[in-house]
Short mmCIF file of C-alpha atoms in Angstrom, two decimals:
data_model
loop_
_atom_site.label_atom_id
_atom_site.label_comp_id
_atom_site.label_asym_id
_atom_site.label_seq_id
_atom_site.Cartn_x
_atom_site.Cartn_y
_atom_site.Cartn_z
CA MET A 13 12.39 -8.72 4.50
CA MET A 14 13.52 -7.99 8.04
CA PHE A 15 10.29 -8.93 9.77
CA HIS A 16 7.76 -11.65 9.59
CA ASN A 17 4.80 -11.48 7.31
CA ARG A 18 2.43 -11.54 10.24
CA GLU A 19 3.88 -8.36 11.63
CA VAL A 20 3.48 -6.59 8.30
CA TRP A 21 -0.13 -7.75 8.19
CA ALA A 22 -0.78 -6.46 11.70
CA ILE A 23 0.76 -3.09 10.82
CA THR A 24 -1.32 -2.83 7.65
CA TRP A 25 -4.49 -3.79 9.48
CA LEU A 26 -3.86 -1.26 12.22
CA THR A 27 -3.24 1.41 9.59
CA LEU A 28 -6.63 0.60 8.07
CA GLU A 29 -8.33 0.69 11.46
CA VAL A 30 -7.02 4.03 12.61
CA THR A 31 -7.39 5.81 9.27
CA PHE A 32 -10.95 4.53 8.84
CA ALA A 33 -11.89 5.50 12.38
CA ALA A 34 -10.43 8.98 11.95
CA THR A 35 -12.06 9.52 8.57
CA LEU A 36 -15.42 8.25 9.78
CA LEU A 37 -15.40 10.53 12.81
CA SER A 38 -14.42 13.46 10.62
CA LEU A 39 -17.35 12.68 8.31
CA ILE A 40 -19.80 12.50 11.18
CA LEU A 41 -18.77 15.94 12.36
CA GLY A 42 -17.48 17.52 9.16
CA ILE A 43 -20.36 16.98 6.75
CA PRO A 44 -23.12 18.38 9.02
CA LEU A 45 -20.86 21.22 10.11
CA GLY A 46 -19.90 22.04 6.53
CA THR A 47 -23.52 21.91 5.41
CA TRP A 48 -24.57 24.20 8.23
CA LEU A 49 -21.81 26.65 7.37
CA ALA A 50 -22.83 26.61 3.71
CA LEU A 51 -26.55 27.16 4.32
CA THR A 52 -26.66 29.50 7.27
CA ALA A 53 -25.90 33.19 7.35
CA PHE A 54 -24.76 34.56 10.70
CA PRO A 55 -22.24 37.11 11.96
CA GLY A 56 -18.76 35.61 12.23
CA ARG A 57 -19.40 33.08 9.49
CA LYS A 58 -16.56 34.43 7.37
CA PHE A 59 -14.20 34.22 10.31
CA LEU A 60 -15.24 30.62 10.99
CA MET A 61 -14.74 29.79 7.32
CA ALA A 62 -11.25 31.29 7.42
CA LEU A 63 -10.51 29.11 10.46
CA VAL A 64 -11.72 25.97 8.68
CA ASN A 65 -9.76 26.83 5.57
CA THR A 66 -6.61 27.34 7.62
CA GLY A 67 -7.29 24.02 9.31
CA MET A 68 -7.27 22.32 5.92
CA GLY A 69 -3.54 22.93 5.83
CA LEU A 70 -2.75 22.03 9.45
CA PRO A 71 0.74 20.53 9.63
CA PRO A 72 0.48 17.03 11.17
CA VAL A 73 3.47 17.64 13.47
CA VAL A 74 1.76 20.66 15.00
CA VAL A 75 -1.36 18.58 15.58
CA GLY A 76 0.87 15.83 17.00
CA LEU A 77 2.53 18.22 19.42
CA PHE A 78 -0.79 19.66 20.54
CA VAL A 79 -2.36 16.23 21.11
CA CYS A 80 0.80 15.06 22.92
CA LEU A 81 0.65 18.01 25.30
CA MET A 82 -2.98 17.17 26.07
CA LEU A 83 -2.54 13.41 26.48
CA TRP A 84 0.79 13.09 28.24
CA ARG A 85 0.45 11.98 31.83
CA SER A 86 1.57 15.45 32.83
CA GLY A 87 -1.08 16.97 30.52
CA PRO A 88 -4.69 17.85 31.33
CA LEU A 89 -6.08 14.59 29.89
CA GLY A 90 -3.24 12.43 31.17
CA SER A 91 -5.42 10.43 33.50
CA LEU A 92 -7.19 8.88 30.51
CA HIS A 93 -4.00 6.92 29.68
CA LEU A 94 -4.50 7.50 25.99
CA ILE A 95 -1.00 8.54 24.96
CA TYR A 96 0.81 5.92 22.84
CA THR A 97 -2.41 4.09 22.01
CA PRO A 98 -4.15 3.69 18.63
CA THR A 99 -6.91 5.92 20.02
CA ALA A 100 -4.41 8.77 20.36
CA ILE A 101 -3.53 8.40 16.68
CA VAL A 102 -7.22 8.44 15.77
CA ILE A 103 -7.70 11.65 17.74
CA ALA A 104 -4.76 13.37 16.05
CA GLN A 105 -5.84 12.22 12.60
CA PHE A 106 -9.37 13.36 13.29
CA VAL A 107 -8.03 16.86 13.98
CA ILE A 108 -6.19 16.70 10.66
CA ALA A 109 -9.05 15.34 8.53
CA CYS A 110 -12.04 17.14 10.02
CA PRO A 111 -11.24 20.64 8.67
CA ILE A 112 -10.48 19.17 5.23
CA ILE A 113 -13.85 17.44 5.05
CA THR A 114 -15.70 20.41 6.55
CA GLY A 115 -14.11 22.88 4.14
CA LEU A 116 -14.74 20.78 1.06
CA THR A 117 -18.33 20.10 2.19
CA VAL A 118 -18.96 23.84 2.37
CA SER A 119 -17.85 24.33 -1.22
CA ALA A 120 -19.72 21.21 -2.34
CA ILE A 121 -23.01 22.53 -0.93
CA GLU A 122 -22.39 26.12 -1.95
CA GLN A 123 -21.91 25.22 -5.59
CA LEU A 124 -25.40 23.73 -5.77
CA ASN A 125 -27.96 25.94 -7.40
CA PRO A 126 -29.55 27.95 -4.53
CA ARG A 127 -32.93 27.68 -6.24
CA LEU A 128 -32.90 23.92 -5.65
CA ARG A 129 -33.19 24.54 -1.95
CA LEU A 130 -36.00 27.04 -2.33
CA GLN A 131 -37.84 24.70 -4.67
CA LEU A 132 -37.50 21.78 -2.25
CA LEU A 133 -38.80 23.89 0.59
CA GLY A 134 -41.60 25.09 -1.66
CA LEU A 135 -42.56 21.50 -2.39
CA GLY A 136 -42.90 20.99 1.36
CA ALA A 137 -39.76 18.95 1.98
CA SER A 138 -38.98 18.26 5.62
CA ARG A 139 -35.61 19.21 7.05
CA SER A 140 -34.18 15.73 6.74
CA GLN A 141 -35.59 15.32 3.24
CA LEU A 142 -34.00 18.60 2.27
CA LEU A 143 -30.58 17.62 3.64
CA TRP A 144 -30.77 14.18 2.09
CA THR A 145 -31.56 15.60 -1.34
CA LEU A 146 -28.84 18.23 -1.11
CA TRP A 147 -26.23 15.64 -0.13
CA ARG A 148 -27.40 13.37 -2.93
CA GLU A 149 -27.07 16.18 -5.42
CA ALA A 150 -23.63 17.06 -4.14
CA ARG A 151 -22.43 13.46 -3.84
CA LEU A 152 -19.61 13.82 -6.37
CA PRO A 153 -17.79 16.66 -4.57
CA LEU A 154 -18.73 15.15 -1.20
CA LEU A 155 -17.01 11.88 -2.06
CA ALA A 156 -14.06 13.92 -3.26
CA ALA A 157 -14.05 15.48 0.23
CA VAL A 158 -13.97 12.00 1.78
CA MET A 159 -11.05 11.04 -0.43
CA ALA A 160 -9.14 14.20 0.42
CA GLY A 161 -9.71 13.61 4.14
CA TYR A 162 -8.64 10.00 3.87
CA GLY A 163 -5.60 10.99 1.83
CA GLY A 164 -4.65 13.46 4.56
CA VAL A 165 -4.62 10.83 7.30
CA ILE A 166 -3.17 7.83 5.52
CA SER A 167 -0.18 9.85 4.35
CA GLU A 168 0.70 11.65 7.56
CA VAL A 169 3.59 10.44 9.68
CA GLY A 170 4.44 13.26 12.07
CA ALA A 171 1.36 13.02 14.28
CA SER A 172 1.29 9.20 14.34
CA MET A 173 4.93 9.14 15.36
CA MET A 174 4.49 11.65 18.17
CA VAL A 175 1.23 10.55 19.74
CA GLY A 176 1.52 6.85 18.87
CA GLY A 177 5.21 6.52 19.68
CA ASN A 178 5.72 3.90 16.95
CA VAL A 179 5.41 1.14 19.56
CA ARG A 180 6.05 -2.25 18.01
CA GLY A 181 2.97 -4.43 17.79
CA HIS A 182 0.79 -1.71 19.25
CA THR A 183 0.91 1.66 17.49
CA ARG A 184 3.26 1.02 14.61
CA VAL A 185 1.51 1.99 11.37
CA LEU A 186 2.76 1.84 7.80
CA THR A 187 4.13 5.39 7.67
CA THR A 188 6.00 5.20 10.99
CA ALA A 189 7.30 1.72 10.17
CA THR A 190 8.67 3.14 6.92
CA VAL A 191 10.49 5.89 8.82
CA LEU A 192 11.92 3.36 11.27
CA GLU A 193 13.16 0.97 8.59
CA THR A 194 14.74 3.91 6.76
CA SER A 195 16.57 5.03 9.89
CA LYS A 196 17.69 1.43 10.47
CA GLY A 197 19.10 1.41 6.96
CA ASN A 198 16.77 -1.33 5.73
CA PHE A 199 15.87 0.44 2.53
CA ALA A 200 14.40 -2.64 0.88
CA ALA A 201 11.96 -3.12 3.77
CA ALA A 202 11.18 0.61 3.83
CA MET A 203 10.45 0.55 0.12
CA ALA A 204 8.21 -2.51 0.52
CA LEU A 205 6.24 -0.77 3.26
CA GLY A 206 5.94 2.35 1.12
CA MET A 207 4.56 0.27 -1.74
CA LEU A 208 2.09 -1.39 0.60
CA LEU A 209 0.95 2.05 1.75
CA LEU A 210 0.43 3.18 -1.82
CA LEU A 211 -1.46 0.01 -2.62
CA LEU A 212 -3.72 0.52 0.40
CA ALA A 213 -4.42 4.13 -0.59
CA PHE A 214 -5.15 2.99 -4.12
CA ILE A 215 -7.59 0.27 -3.07
CA VAL A 216 -9.54 2.56 -0.74
CA ASN A 217 -9.63 5.43 -3.21
CA GLY A 218 -10.51 2.98 -5.96
CA MET A 219 -13.58 1.86 -4.01
CA LEU A 220 -14.60 5.44 -3.28
CA THR A 221 -14.10 6.42 -6.91
CA HIS A 222 -16.22 3.43 -7.90
CA LEU A 223 -19.01 4.72 -5.67
CA GLN A 224 -18.56 8.22 -6.98
CA GLN A 225 -18.52 7.45 -10.68
CA ARG A 226 -20.78 4.40 -10.95
CA ARG A 227 -24.09 6.15 -10.69
CA SER A 228 -23.74 8.94 -13.18
CA PRO A 229 -26.48 11.58 -13.02
CA SER A 230 -29.51 10.33 -14.94
CA MET B 28 -31.65 0.26 -14.13
CA GLN B 29 -33.40 -0.71 -10.92
CA LYS B 30 -31.22 -3.77 -10.53
CA ARG B 31 -28.04 -1.85 -11.09
CA SER B 32 -28.75 0.84 -8.56
CA GLY B 33 -29.77 -1.90 -6.07
CA HIS B 34 -26.42 -3.54 -6.59
CA VAL B 35 -24.63 -0.27 -6.03
CA ARG B 36 -26.64 0.38 -2.91
CA ASN B 37 -25.82 -3.06 -1.56
CA SER B 38 -22.12 -2.63 -2.16
CA ALA B 39 -22.27 0.83 -0.60
CA TRP B 40 -23.90 -0.61 2.53
CA MET B 41 -21.43 -3.44 2.68
CA LEU B 42 -18.56 -1.01 2.36
CA THR B 43 -20.04 1.17 5.09
CA ALA B 44 -20.52 -1.83 7.38
CA PHE B 45 -16.94 -2.93 6.75
CA ILE B 46 -15.59 0.54 7.48
CA MET B 47 -17.65 0.78 10.67
CA PHE B 48 -16.37 -2.61 11.77
CA VAL B 49 -12.76 -1.73 11.08
CA ALA B 50 -13.07 1.73 12.56
CA CYS B 51 -14.47 0.58 15.89
CA ARG B 52 -11.61 -1.52 17.16
CA PRO B 53 -9.13 1.22 18.14
CA TRP B 54 -11.65 2.28 20.81
CA VAL B 55 -11.85 -0.97 22.71
CA CYS B 56 -9.32 -3.00 24.69
CA GLN B 57 -6.97 -0.34 26.01
CA GLY B 58 -6.14 -1.68 29.47
CA ALA B 59 -3.94 0.57 31.59
CA GLY B 60 -1.78 -0.54 34.50
CA ARG B 61 -0.25 -3.51 32.74
CA GLU B 62 1.81 -1.30 30.49
CA VAL B 63 5.25 0.11 31.09
CA ILE B 64 6.44 3.13 29.14
CA LEU B 65 10.15 2.89 28.42
CA ALA B 66 11.82 6.04 27.13
CA THR B 67 15.14 5.24 25.58
CA THR B 68 17.77 6.31 23.08
CA THR B 69 17.59 5.65 19.37
CA SER B 70 20.67 3.41 19.49
CA THR B 71 18.96 0.65 21.46
CA GLN B 72 16.17 0.58 18.89
CA ASP B 73 18.14 1.19 15.68
CA SER B 74 20.62 -1.54 16.57
CA GLY B 75 17.77 -4.00 17.05
CA LEU B 76 18.60 -4.84 20.70
CA LEU B 77 15.17 -3.97 22.06
CA ASP B 78 13.45 -5.95 19.34
CA VAL B 79 15.02 -8.96 21.02
CA LEU B 80 14.68 -7.94 24.68
CA ALA B 81 11.23 -6.31 24.76
CA PRO B 82 9.21 -9.39 23.71
CA LEU B 83 11.18 -11.49 26.19
CA PHE B 84 10.42 -9.07 29.03
CA GLU B 85 6.74 -9.09 28.11
CA LYS B 86 6.63 -12.86 28.14
CA LYS B 87 8.43 -13.14 31.46
CA SER B 88 6.74 -10.36 33.40
CA GLY B 89 3.29 -10.14 31.84
CA TYR B 90 3.68 -6.38 31.41
CA GLN B 91 3.36 -4.74 28.05
CA VAL B 92 6.32 -2.50 27.37
CA LYS B 93 5.95 0.53 25.15
CA VAL B 94 9.31 1.48 23.76
CA ILE B 95 9.50 5.18 22.91
CA ALA B 96 12.80 5.72 21.12
CA VAL B 97 13.90 9.33 21.42
CA GLY B 98 17.24 10.87 22.30
CA THR B 99 18.57 10.56 25.85
CA GLY B 100 17.88 14.26 26.50
CA GLN B 101 14.23 13.87 25.58
CA ALA B 102 13.98 10.57 27.46
CA LEU B 103 15.24 12.28 30.64
CA LYS B 104 12.71 15.08 30.15
CA MET B 105 9.93 12.52 29.81
CA GLY B 106 11.11 11.06 33.10
CA GLU B 107 11.13 14.50 34.73
CA ARG B 108 7.52 15.03 33.74
CA GLY B 109 6.48 11.52 34.73
CA ASP B 110 5.53 10.71 31.16
CA ALA B 111 7.66 7.56 31.25
CA ASP B 112 8.00 4.82 33.88
CA VAL B 113 11.53 3.70 33.21
CA LEU B 114 14.48 5.01 31.20
CA LEU B 115 17.35 3.32 29.40
CA VAL B 116 19.80 6.11 28.70
CA HIS B 117 23.47 6.89 28.14
CA ALA B 118 24.49 10.31 29.42
CA PRO B 119 25.98 9.65 32.91
CA GLU B 120 26.48 13.31 33.84
CA ALA B 121 22.94 14.32 32.94
CA GLU B 122 21.67 11.20 34.69
CA VAL B 123 23.42 12.15 37.91
CA GLU B 124 21.73 15.55 37.74
CA PHE B 125 18.43 13.77 37.15
CA MET B 126 18.92 11.61 40.24
CA LYS B 127 20.04 14.57 42.35
CA ALA B 128 16.87 16.43 41.48
CA GLY B 129 14.92 13.48 42.85
CA HIS B 130 13.30 12.42 39.58
CA GLY B 131 14.59 8.87 39.75
CA SER B 132 14.35 6.35 42.56
CA ASP B 133 16.81 3.76 41.33
CA ARG B 134 19.65 3.85 38.79
CA ARG B 135 21.55 0.76 37.74
CA LEU B 136 24.43 0.08 35.39
CA VAL B 137 23.35 -2.13 32.48
CA MET B 138 25.94 -2.25 29.74
CA HIS B 139 28.42 -0.27 27.72
CA ASN B 140 29.90 -0.03 24.30
CA ASP B 141 31.93 2.81 22.89
CA PHE B 142 31.75 5.78 20.63
CA ILE B 143 33.82 5.93 17.48
CA ILE B 144 34.70 8.69 15.07
CA VAL B 145 33.78 7.71 11.54
CA GLY B 146 34.42 9.52 8.29
CA PRO B 147 35.08 9.16 4.57
CA LYS B 148 37.66 6.69 3.34
CA GLY B 149 39.98 9.45 2.09
CA ASP B 150 40.12 10.99 5.61
CA PRO B 151 40.92 14.57 4.45
CA ALA B 152 41.43 15.81 8.03
CA LYS B 153 43.85 12.97 8.86
CA VAL B 154 41.91 11.88 11.91
CA LYS B 155 43.37 8.42 11.67
CA GLY B 156 46.78 9.44 13.03
CA ALA B 157 45.37 11.30 16.03
CA ARG B 158 46.32 9.96 19.47
CA SER B 159 43.14 10.95 21.27
CA ALA B 160 39.54 11.69 20.49
CA ALA B 161 40.09 15.34 21.41
CA GLU B 162 42.99 15.58 18.97
CA GLY B 163 40.89 13.96 16.27
CA PHE B 164 38.18 16.56 16.79
CA HIS B 165 40.80 19.28 16.74
CA ARG B 166 42.07 18.08 13.37
CA ILE B 167 38.54 18.02 11.91
CA ALA B 168 38.00 21.63 13.02
CA ALA B 169 41.43 22.74 11.79
CA ALA B 170 40.81 21.21 8.35
CA LYS B 171 37.26 22.61 8.33
CA ALA B 172 36.15 19.17 7.16
CA THR B 173 32.37 18.68 7.17
CA PHE B 174 31.16 17.22 10.45
CA PHE B 175 27.59 16.12 11.12
CA SER B 176 26.30 16.56 14.65
CA ARG B 177 23.10 14.96 15.94
CA GLY B 178 22.16 18.34 17.37
CA ASP B 179 19.29 16.81 19.39
CA GLU B 180 20.61 16.73 22.98
CA SER B 181 20.87 12.96 22.78
CA GLY B 182 23.53 11.08 24.72
CA THR B 183 25.69 11.02 21.61
CA HIS B 184 25.28 14.76 21.12
CA LYS B 185 26.21 15.44 24.76
CA MET B 186 29.32 13.28 24.34
CA GLU B 187 30.21 15.12 21.15
CA LEU B 188 29.95 18.52 22.86
CA LYS B 189 32.17 17.23 25.65
CA LEU B 190 34.79 16.22 23.11
CA TRP B 191 34.68 19.65 21.43
CA ARG B 192 35.29 21.20 24.84
CA ALA B 193 38.19 18.81 25.40
CA ALA B 194 39.57 19.76 21.98
CA LYS B 195 39.16 23.43 22.92
CA VAL B 196 37.30 24.34 19.74
CA GLY B 197 33.92 25.95 19.46
CA PRO B 198 32.20 24.00 16.69
CA GLU B 199 30.98 26.80 14.48
CA GLY B 200 31.04 27.60 10.80
CA GLY B 201 29.89 26.10 7.54
CA TRP B 202 31.75 22.83 8.10
CA TYR B 203 29.78 22.04 11.29
CA GLN B 204 26.24 20.89 10.50
CA GLN B 205 23.40 19.49 12.56
CA SER B 206 21.03 16.80 11.34
CA GLY B 207 18.58 16.97 14.24
CA GLN B 208 17.80 13.27 13.69
CA GLY B 209 18.54 9.88 15.20
CA MET B 210 21.84 8.06 14.90
CA GLY B 211 20.87 5.91 11.92
CA ALA B 212 19.66 8.86 9.87
CA THR B 213 22.67 10.98 10.85
CA LEU B 214 25.09 8.25 9.77
CA LYS B 215 23.35 8.00 6.43
CA ILE B 216 23.56 11.77 5.90
CA ALA B 217 27.24 11.84 6.87
CA SER B 218 27.87 8.99 4.47
CA GLU B 219 26.09 10.72 1.60
CA LYS B 220 27.92 13.98 2.27
CA SER B 221 31.35 12.37 2.84
CA ALA B 222 31.42 13.93 6.28
CA TYR B 223 32.72 12.96 9.71
CA THR B 224 30.48 12.13 12.62
CA LEU B 225 30.54 10.65 16.12
CA THR B 226 28.52 7.48 16.57
CA ASP B 227 28.03 4.64 18.99
CA ARG B 228 29.58 1.45 17.74
CA ALA B 229 26.35 -0.57 17.85
CA THR B 230 24.43 1.62 15.41
CA TYR B 231 27.43 1.89 13.11
CA LEU B 232 27.94 -1.86 12.97
CA ALA B 233 24.25 -2.51 12.45
CA LEU B 234 24.10 -0.11 9.48
CA ARG B 235 27.62 -0.56 8.12
CA LYS B 236 26.57 -2.32 4.93
CA ASN B 237 24.72 0.77 3.72
CA LEU B 238 27.38 3.28 4.72
CA ASP B 239 30.43 4.60 2.97
CA LEU B 240 32.16 5.47 6.24
CA ARG B 241 35.25 4.06 7.93
CA ILE B 242 36.17 3.87 11.61
CA LEU B 243 38.95 6.43 11.94
CA LEU B 244 39.37 6.68 15.69
CA GLU B 245 38.42 4.27 18.47
CA ARG B 246 39.34 2.92 21.87
CA ASP B 247 40.19 6.17 23.62
CA ALA B 248 39.08 6.12 27.26
CA PRO B 249 36.78 9.20 27.08
CA LEU B 250 34.83 7.47 24.31
CA LEU B 251 33.23 4.95 26.67
CA ASN B 252 29.45 4.84 26.21
CA ILE B 253 27.66 3.69 29.35
CA TYR B 254 23.99 2.74 29.59
CA HIS B 255 21.96 2.91 32.79
CA VAL B 256 18.42 1.94 33.54
CA ILE B 257 16.55 4.44 35.73
CA VAL B 258 13.27 3.86 37.55
CA VAL B 259 11.29 7.11 37.58
CA SER B 260 10.55 8.19 41.14
CA PRO B 261 7.00 7.53 42.30
CA LYS B 262 7.38 10.31 44.90
CA LYS B 263 7.33 13.08 42.32
CA HIS B 264 5.00 11.32 39.95
CA PRO B 265 2.51 9.01 41.67
CA GLY B 266 0.92 8.18 38.31
CA THR B 267 3.82 6.09 37.08
CA ASN B 268 3.86 2.32 36.99
CA LEU B 269 6.51 1.69 39.65
CA ARG B 270 6.12 -2.09 39.76
CA GLY B 271 6.39 -2.42 36.02
CA ALA B 272 9.40 -0.09 35.95
CA LYS B 273 11.13 -2.09 38.68
CA ALA B 274 10.35 -5.31 36.87
CA PHE B 275 12.00 -3.90 33.76
CA ALA B 276 15.09 -2.73 35.66
CA ASP B 277 15.35 -6.16 37.30
CA PHE B 278 14.96 -7.80 33.92
CA MET B 279 17.69 -5.69 32.30
CA THR B 280 20.17 -6.48 35.06
CA ALA B 281 19.25 -10.17 35.45
CA LYS B 282 21.90 -12.75 34.61
CA GLY B 283 20.07 -14.30 31.67
CA THR B 284 19.37 -10.94 30.05
CA GLN B 285 22.94 -9.82 30.58
CA ARG B 286 24.15 -12.94 28.82
CA LEU B 287 21.82 -12.17 25.91
CA ILE B 288 23.09 -8.57 25.73
CA GLY B 289 26.66 -9.83 25.57
CA LYS B 290 25.84 -12.15 22.70
CA PHE B 291 23.60 -9.80 20.77
CA GLY B 292 24.88 -9.08 17.28
CA ALA B 293 27.91 -11.37 17.53
CA ASP B 294 26.56 -13.78 14.95
CA LYS B 295 25.58 -11.03 12.52
CA PHE B 296 28.40 -8.53 12.85
CA GLY B 297 31.28 -10.71 13.96
CA GLN B 298 31.49 -8.86 17.27
CA PRO B 299 29.06 -8.05 20.06
CA LEU B 300 27.41 -4.62 19.97
CA PHE B 301 27.12 -4.17 23.73
CA PHE B 302 29.07 -5.41 26.75
CA PRO B 303 27.05 -6.39 29.84
CA ASP B 304 28.03 -4.58 33.04
CA ALA B 305 25.28 -5.16 35.59
CA GLY B 306 26.52 -5.40 39.15
CA LYS B 307 29.93 -3.94 38.30
CA ARG B 308 31.15 -0.82 39.97
CA GLU B 309 31.77 2.22 37.86
CA ARG B 310 35.41 3.04 37.21
#
C-alpha cells in the first residue's frame, strides 16, 4: 500500500461521517415531505411529483457543479467559506439523496391501504399517532428508501470531487481517493480502497436490512 | 416476544445514536483564515511532489493548505475569480496574460522539468528519428498514428497545441483523440491504445511501471516545462488569504524546499523529476 494505515482509516471514517450526515438530513426532510405529498391533494401535486421523480436521477456531477457555483468565493454563498470542506460534500450529497428518499417515501405511503388512514382517524387517532402508525406500517419500503438514499451518496464521486476538492487529510473520501490512486497508476491501492468502500456499503446496508427484516409483521 | 422486540428497539436506538454522533462532526470545526487554497496542475499531485511538500509547509507555517489539482487552465481561472489564493502552474504565456490583467500580485520561478513525446515501442510513425519536437509531431500527423491529447486546456495541452502550430498541422481526424482527463489517466489510455502522447517527464517517470510506452523524443529546447508560483492579487479579490499565499510562495522558493525539489524522486526513479530554479532569471 502506498499510504499509511492511519490515513486509510481517516478517509474511511470521513466517508462514514459525510454519508451519514447527508442521509440523515435527507431523512429529516424527505420522509415528512414524501408523506405530505402522498396524503395531500392539491393543485400542482403532479408537477411536484414529476420534479421529485426527476430529482431521483440527478447526476452527481450536475449537483456538484451547482453547489460549486454557489459556494465558490465568487459565488453567492462564498462568504461562508464552505467550499472544499466536508460540509460542502454533505450539502451536495443531501441534494442527491433527498429526492430519492422523498420519492420512495411517497410510493411507500401510497401503497398502504387508504382505509387504514380513515379507520385510524375514525378511532380518534391524533395527527402524530396517525403518522407514527402509517410509518410503522410502511417501515419495510421506508427502510428500502433509506438504503437507496444511502447507496446514492456512498457511491457518488463526481460531486465529492468537485465540491470537496479531494484535499488530502481533509476532504478525501473513499471514492475520490480511488479515483486519485487510479490516476496515479497505483491500481493495487485503488482496488483496496474500492474493496473497503464495498465493505462499508455492505456493513451499513446489512445493519439496515437487519432492522428491516428482523421484526416480521405479526 | 416482548424481550425480542425490546432487544431490537435497543439496537435500533443504539444505531440511531451512533449515526447521529458520526453525522454531526462535519458541521463543527471549520476554521477559516488559516487555510490556503492552492490551485495547481495534475502533474504536481500525480507525481507525488505535493504529498511531500504540503505537509512540510503546514508544519512550518501553521497554515492548512488545500491542494486542488486541476489543469493549469482551470487553475488560472480559479485565480481570476479569486477562488484560489495561490497557484502553482506551468503555462508561461497564459501566466503572463494573467499577470497583465492584474489578477496576480507576485509571480516567481520555482522549478522546471521537460515534456517528452512518448509512444508505443514499435513507433509506427518513426518519431524516434525526428530532429525536433515539431518534426516529431509532423511525422505523427503524416502517418495518421493515434495521438491522445489531454484536451483540457491544461499546461500540457497548451504546450501540445503550440507544437502542432510549430509543426504546421491542424490536429484533426480520427487519429487525433482527446481524453479530457489528467496526465496520469491520459498516459494510461495512450498506453492501452498503443497511441502517442505528450507528457511531462515527472508524471511519466512516476507511472512508468504501469505503462507500455517509450520515450521517443526528448531534450528539444521548446519542450522545456517551467513552473511558476503566483500569488493571487488581493486588489481584485479582497477575500483571498494574501498572507497564506505569500507564505506558500516564500516556502516554494526557499533554499531548503528547493533542495528537496531537486532531490525528489531521485531515489525512486533513478533521476530527479524536477529541477529547482528559484532566483534564476528566465532564459
